[in-house]
PDB file of C-alpha atoms in Angstrom:
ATOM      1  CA  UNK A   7     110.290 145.430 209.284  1.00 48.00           C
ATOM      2  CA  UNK A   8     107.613 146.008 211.881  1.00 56.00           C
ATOM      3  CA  UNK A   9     107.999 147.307 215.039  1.00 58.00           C
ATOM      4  CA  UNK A  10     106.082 148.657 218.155  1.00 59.00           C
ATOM      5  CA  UNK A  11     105.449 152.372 218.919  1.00 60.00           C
ATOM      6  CA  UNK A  12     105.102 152.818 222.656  1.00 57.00           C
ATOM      7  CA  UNK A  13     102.802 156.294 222.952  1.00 56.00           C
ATOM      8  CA  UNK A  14     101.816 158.742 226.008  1.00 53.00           C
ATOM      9  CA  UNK A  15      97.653 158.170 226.961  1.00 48.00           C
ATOM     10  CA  UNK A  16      96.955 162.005 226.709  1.00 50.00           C
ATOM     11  CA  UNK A  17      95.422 160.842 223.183  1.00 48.00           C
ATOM     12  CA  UNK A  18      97.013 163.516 221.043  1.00 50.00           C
ATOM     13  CA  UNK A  19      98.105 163.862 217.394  1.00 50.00           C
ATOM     14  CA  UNK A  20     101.806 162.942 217.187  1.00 56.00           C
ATOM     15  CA  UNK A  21     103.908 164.260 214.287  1.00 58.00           C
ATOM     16  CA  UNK A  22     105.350 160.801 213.460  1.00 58.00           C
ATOM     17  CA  UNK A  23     108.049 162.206 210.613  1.00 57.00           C
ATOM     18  CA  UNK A  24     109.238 164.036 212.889  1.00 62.00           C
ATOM     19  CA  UNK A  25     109.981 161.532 215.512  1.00 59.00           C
ATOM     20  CA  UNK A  26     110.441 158.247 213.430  1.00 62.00           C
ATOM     21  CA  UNK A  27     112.886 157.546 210.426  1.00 62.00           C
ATOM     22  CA  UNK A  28     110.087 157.188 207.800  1.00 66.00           C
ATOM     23  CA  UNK A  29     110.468 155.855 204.110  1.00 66.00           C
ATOM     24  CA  UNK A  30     109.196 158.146 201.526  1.00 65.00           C
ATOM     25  CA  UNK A  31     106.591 155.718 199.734  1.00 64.00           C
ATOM     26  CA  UNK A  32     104.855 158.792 198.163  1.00 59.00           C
ATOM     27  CA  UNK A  33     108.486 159.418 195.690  1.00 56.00           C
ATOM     28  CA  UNK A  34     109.039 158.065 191.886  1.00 56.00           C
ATOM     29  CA  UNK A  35     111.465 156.760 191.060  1.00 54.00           C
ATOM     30  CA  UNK A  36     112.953 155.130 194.082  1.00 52.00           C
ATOM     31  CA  UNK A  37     116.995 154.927 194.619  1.00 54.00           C
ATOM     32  CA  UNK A  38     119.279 152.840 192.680  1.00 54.00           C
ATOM     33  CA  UNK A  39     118.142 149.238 193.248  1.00 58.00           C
ATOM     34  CA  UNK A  40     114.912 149.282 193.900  1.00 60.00           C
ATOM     35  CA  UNK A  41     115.123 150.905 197.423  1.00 66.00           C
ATOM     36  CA  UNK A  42     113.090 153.727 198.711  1.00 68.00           C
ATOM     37  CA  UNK A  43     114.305 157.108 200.143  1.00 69.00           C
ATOM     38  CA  UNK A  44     114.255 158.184 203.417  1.00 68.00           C
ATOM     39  CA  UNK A  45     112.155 160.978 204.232  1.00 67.00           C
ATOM     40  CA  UNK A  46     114.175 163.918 205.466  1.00 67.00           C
ATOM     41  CA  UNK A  47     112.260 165.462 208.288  1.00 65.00           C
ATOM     42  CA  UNK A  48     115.279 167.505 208.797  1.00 67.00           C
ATOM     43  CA  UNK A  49     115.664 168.706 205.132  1.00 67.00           C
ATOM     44  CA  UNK A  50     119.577 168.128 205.200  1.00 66.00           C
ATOM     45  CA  UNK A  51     120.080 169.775 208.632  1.00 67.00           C
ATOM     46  CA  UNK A  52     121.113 166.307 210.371  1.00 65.00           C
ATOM     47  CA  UNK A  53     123.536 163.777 209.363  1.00 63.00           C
ATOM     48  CA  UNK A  54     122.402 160.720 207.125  1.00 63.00           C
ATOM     49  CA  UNK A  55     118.746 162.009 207.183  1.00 57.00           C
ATOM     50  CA  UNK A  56     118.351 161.952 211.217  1.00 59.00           C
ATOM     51  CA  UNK A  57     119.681 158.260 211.266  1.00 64.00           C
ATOM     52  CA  UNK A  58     122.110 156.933 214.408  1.00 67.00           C
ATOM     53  CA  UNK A  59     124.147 154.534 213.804  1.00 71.00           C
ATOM     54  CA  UNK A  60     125.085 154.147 217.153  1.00 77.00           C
ATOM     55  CA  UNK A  61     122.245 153.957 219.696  1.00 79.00           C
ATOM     56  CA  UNK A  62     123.206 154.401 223.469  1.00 84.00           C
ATOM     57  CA  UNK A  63     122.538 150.914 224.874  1.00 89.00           C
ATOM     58  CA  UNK A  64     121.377 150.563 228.604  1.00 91.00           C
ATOM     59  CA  UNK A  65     119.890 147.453 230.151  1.00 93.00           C
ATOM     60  CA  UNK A  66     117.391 148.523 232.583  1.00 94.00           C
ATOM     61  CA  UNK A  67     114.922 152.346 232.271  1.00 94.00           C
ATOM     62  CA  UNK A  68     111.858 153.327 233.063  1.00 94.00           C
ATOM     63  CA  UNK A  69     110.553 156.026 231.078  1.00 92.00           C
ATOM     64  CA  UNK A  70     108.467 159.193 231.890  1.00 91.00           C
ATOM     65  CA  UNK A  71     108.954 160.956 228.422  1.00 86.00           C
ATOM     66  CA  UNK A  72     105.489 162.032 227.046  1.00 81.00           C
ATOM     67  CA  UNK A  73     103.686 164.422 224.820  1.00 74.00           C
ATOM     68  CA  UNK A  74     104.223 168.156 226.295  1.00 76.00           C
ATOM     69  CA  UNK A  75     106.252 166.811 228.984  1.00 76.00           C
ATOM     70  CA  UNK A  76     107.900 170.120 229.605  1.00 79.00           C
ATOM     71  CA  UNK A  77     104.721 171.870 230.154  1.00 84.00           C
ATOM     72  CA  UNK A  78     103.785 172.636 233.999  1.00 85.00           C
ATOM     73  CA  UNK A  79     100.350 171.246 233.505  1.00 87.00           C
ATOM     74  CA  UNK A  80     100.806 167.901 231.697  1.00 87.00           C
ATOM     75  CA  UNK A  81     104.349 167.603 234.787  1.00 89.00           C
ATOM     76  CA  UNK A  82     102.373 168.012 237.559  1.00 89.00           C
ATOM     77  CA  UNK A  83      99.198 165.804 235.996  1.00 88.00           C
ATOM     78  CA  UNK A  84     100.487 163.139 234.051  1.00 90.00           C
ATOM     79  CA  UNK A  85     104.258 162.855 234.457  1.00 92.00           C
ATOM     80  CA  UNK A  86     104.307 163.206 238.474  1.00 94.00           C
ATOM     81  CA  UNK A  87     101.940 160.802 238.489  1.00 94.00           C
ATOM     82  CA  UNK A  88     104.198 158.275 236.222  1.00 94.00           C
ATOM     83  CA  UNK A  89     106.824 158.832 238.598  1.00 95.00           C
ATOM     84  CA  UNK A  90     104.661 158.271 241.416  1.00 95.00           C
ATOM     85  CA  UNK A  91     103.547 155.036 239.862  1.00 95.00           C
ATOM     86  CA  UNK A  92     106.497 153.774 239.377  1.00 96.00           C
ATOM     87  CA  UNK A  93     108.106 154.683 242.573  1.00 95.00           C
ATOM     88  CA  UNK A  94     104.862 153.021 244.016  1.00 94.00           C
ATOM     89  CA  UNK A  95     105.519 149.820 241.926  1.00 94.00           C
ATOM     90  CA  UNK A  96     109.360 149.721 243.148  1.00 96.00           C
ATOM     91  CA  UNK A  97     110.473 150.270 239.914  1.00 96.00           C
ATOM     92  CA  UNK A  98     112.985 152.670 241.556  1.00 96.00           C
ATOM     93  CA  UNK A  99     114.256 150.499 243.529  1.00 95.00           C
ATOM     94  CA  UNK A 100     116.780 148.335 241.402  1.00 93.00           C
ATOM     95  CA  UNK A 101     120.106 149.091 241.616  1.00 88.00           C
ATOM     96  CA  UNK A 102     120.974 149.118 238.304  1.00 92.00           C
ATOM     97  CA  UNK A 103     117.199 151.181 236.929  1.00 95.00           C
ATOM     98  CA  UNK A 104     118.081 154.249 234.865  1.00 95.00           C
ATOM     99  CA  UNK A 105     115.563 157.244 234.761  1.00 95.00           C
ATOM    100  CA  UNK A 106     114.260 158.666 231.160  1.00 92.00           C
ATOM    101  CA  UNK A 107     113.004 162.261 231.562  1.00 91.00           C
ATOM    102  CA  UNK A 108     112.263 165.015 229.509  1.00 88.00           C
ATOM    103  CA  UNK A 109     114.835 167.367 229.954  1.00 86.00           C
ATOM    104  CA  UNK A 110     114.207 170.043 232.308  1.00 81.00           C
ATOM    105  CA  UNK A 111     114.010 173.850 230.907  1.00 77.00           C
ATOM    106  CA  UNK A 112     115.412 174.917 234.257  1.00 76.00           C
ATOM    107  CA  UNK A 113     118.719 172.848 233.230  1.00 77.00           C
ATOM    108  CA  UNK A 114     118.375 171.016 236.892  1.00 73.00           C
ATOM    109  CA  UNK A 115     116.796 174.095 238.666  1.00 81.00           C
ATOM    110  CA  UNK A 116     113.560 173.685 237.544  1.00 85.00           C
ATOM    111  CA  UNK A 117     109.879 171.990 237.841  1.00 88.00           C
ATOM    112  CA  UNK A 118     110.669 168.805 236.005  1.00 90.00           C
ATOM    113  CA  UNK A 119     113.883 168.582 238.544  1.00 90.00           C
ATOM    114  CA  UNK A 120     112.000 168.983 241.999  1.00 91.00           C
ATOM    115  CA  UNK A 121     109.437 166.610 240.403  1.00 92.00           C
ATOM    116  CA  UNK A 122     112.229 163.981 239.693  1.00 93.00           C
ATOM    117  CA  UNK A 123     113.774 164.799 243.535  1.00 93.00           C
ATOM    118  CA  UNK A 124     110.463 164.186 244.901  1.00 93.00           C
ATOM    119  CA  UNK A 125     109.854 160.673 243.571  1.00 93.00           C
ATOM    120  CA  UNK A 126     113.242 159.532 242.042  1.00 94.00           C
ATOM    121  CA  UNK A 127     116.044 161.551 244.629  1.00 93.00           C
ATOM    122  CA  UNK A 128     118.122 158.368 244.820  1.00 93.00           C
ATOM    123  CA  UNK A 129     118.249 157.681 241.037  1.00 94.00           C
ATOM    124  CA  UNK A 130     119.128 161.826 240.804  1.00 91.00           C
ATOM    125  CA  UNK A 131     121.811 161.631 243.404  1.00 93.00           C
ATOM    126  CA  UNK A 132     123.144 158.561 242.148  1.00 94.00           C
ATOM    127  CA  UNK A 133     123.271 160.339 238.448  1.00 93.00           C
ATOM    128  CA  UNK A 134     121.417 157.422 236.957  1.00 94.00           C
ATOM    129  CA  UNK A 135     118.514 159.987 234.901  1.00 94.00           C
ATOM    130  CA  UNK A 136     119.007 160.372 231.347  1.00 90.00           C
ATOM    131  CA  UNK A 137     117.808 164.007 230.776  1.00 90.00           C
ATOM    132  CA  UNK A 138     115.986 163.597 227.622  1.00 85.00           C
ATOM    133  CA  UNK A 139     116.158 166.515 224.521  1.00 79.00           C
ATOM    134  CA  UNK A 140     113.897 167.300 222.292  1.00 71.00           C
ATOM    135  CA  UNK A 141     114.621 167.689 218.249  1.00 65.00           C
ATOM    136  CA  UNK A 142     117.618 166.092 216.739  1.00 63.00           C
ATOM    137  CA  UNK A 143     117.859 162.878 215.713  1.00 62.00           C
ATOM    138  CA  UNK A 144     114.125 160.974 214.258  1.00 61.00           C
ATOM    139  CA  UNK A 145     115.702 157.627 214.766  1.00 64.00           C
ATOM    140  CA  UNK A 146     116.756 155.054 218.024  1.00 71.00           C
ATOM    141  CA  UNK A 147     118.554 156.979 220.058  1.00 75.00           C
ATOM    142  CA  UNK A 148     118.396 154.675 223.403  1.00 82.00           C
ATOM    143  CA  UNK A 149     117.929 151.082 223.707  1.00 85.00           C
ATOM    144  CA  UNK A 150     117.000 149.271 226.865  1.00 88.00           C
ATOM    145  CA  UNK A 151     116.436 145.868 226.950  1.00 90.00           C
ATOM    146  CA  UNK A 152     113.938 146.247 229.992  1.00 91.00           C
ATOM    147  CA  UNK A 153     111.854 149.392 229.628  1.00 91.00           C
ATOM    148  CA  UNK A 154     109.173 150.372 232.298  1.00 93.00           C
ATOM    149  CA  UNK A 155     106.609 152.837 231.010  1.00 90.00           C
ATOM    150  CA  UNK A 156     103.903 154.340 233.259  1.00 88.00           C
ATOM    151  CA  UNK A 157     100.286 154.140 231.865  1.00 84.00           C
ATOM    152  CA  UNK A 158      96.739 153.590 232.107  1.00 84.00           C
ATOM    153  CA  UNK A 159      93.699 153.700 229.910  1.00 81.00           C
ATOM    154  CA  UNK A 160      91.583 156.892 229.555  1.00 78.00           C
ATOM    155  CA  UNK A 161      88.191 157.039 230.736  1.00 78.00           C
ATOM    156  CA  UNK A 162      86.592 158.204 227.416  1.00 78.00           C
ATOM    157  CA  UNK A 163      88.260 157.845 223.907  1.00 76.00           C
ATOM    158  CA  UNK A 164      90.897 160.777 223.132  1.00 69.00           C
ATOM    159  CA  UNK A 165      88.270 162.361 220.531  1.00 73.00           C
ATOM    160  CA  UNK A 166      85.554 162.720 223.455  1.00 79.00           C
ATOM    161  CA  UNK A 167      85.191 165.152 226.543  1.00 79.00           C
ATOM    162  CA  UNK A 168      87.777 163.194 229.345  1.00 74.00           C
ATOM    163  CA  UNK A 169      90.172 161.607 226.855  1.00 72.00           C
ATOM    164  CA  UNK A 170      92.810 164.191 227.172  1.00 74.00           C
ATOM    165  CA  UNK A 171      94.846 163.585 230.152  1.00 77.00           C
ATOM    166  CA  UNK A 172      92.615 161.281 231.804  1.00 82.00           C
ATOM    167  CA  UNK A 173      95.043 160.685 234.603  1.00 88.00           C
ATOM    168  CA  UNK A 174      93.323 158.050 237.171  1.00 88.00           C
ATOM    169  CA  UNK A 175      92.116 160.178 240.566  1.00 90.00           C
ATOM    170  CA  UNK A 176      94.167 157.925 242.566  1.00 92.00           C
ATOM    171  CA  UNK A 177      97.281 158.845 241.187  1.00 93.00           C
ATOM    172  CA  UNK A 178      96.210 162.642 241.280  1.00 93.00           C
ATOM    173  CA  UNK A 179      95.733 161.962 244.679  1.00 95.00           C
ATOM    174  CA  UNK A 180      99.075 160.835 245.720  1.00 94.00           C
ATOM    175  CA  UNK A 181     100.752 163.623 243.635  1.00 94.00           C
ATOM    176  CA  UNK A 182      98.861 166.210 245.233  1.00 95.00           C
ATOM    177  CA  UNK A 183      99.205 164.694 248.832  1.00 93.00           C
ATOM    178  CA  UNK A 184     103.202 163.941 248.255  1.00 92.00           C
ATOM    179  CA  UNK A 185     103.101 167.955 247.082  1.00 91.00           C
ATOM    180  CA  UNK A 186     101.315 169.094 250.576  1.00 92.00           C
ATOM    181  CA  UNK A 187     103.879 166.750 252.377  1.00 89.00           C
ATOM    182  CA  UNK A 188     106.691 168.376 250.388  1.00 85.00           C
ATOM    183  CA  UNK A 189     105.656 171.993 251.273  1.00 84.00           C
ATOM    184  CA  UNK A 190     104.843 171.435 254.626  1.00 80.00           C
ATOM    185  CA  UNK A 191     106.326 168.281 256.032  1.00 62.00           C
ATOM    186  CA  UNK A 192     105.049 166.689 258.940  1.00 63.00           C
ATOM    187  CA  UNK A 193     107.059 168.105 261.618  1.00 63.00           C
ATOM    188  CA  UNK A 194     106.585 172.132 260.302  1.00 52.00           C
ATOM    189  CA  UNK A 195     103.094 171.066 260.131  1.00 49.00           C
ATOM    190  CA  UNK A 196     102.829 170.387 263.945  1.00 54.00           C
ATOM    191  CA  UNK A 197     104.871 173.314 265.086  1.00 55.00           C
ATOM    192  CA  UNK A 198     103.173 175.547 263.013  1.00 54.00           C
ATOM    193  CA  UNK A 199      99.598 174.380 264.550  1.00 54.00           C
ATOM    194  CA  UNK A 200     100.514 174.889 268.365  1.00 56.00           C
TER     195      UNK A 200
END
């Protein structure tokens, strides 16, 4: 069967066996009946070779998982700009919209947390983000039948100088000016000044 493979634009190498059930096509002889293994990423450490059998099922998310999307750089340069993107777009703003993010080192005291608050407090205080792990399982683990992904095209191809986290200058923009706002709101601002 075919299928799609949504990807982050930071235009890096992704390990796909170890994110993706994968057949092993490169094995003789093939199981009983003519099928071919799967590939154990896991070599025996998960269940059924990393396969779920039952998928968590939601009907609306928007998405800000992404390669390195626990590091402080690629948070405050790619995915605060996904959030702000999507907040921008309204995305947010459906009741029923469920929030995919990487989960947060801090456990909910950390960068990827106040970066969430910032854009997404309502989805946060309503408990609708799904704090994302990494390892485990290489197959479906979430279905959504609407999915909302952040993303733009990078100014040079990922091989050349500015294809690495080519995030557009207007979204860096609006991060860095909703940061400034955050640290210093308006009315501090003012006070501060006379």
């Amino acid at each position: 069967p075919r299928c799609t493979v949504f990807m982050a634009s930071a235009g890096t190498f992704a390990k796909l066996d170890a994110n993706l059930q994968m057949v092993s096509t490169w094995v003789d002889p093939s199981m009983p009946g003519g099928q071919l293994e799967w590939y154990d990423h896991s070599r025996g450490r998960l269940p059924a070779h990393g396969s779920v059998s039952d998928a968590k099922v939601v009907d609306k998310a928007a998405s800000v998982v992404q390669f390195a999307g626990t590091s402080h750089f690629h948070v405050l340069t790619e995915l605060a700009a996904r959030l702000a993107l999507l907040q921008h777009q309204g995305v947010f703003d459906e009741p029923d919209m469920l929030l995919v993010a990487p989960g947060d080192p801090g456990h909910g005291r950390g960068f990827i947390s106040e970066m969430v608050e910032l854009w997404a407090a309502p989805l946060l205080k309503a408990k609708r983000v799904l704090w994302w792990s990494r390892g485990g399982a290489t197959d479906v683990r979430l279905k959504a039948n609407i999915l909302h992904y952040a993303d733009w095209r990078t100014p040079a191809p990922p091989s050349e100088e500015g294809g690495h986290c080519g995030t557009p200058r207007s979204l860096l923009l609006q991060v860095r000016s909703a940061l400034l706002h955050h640290l210093a709101p308006p009315a501090a601002a003012s006070s501060a000044s006379e």
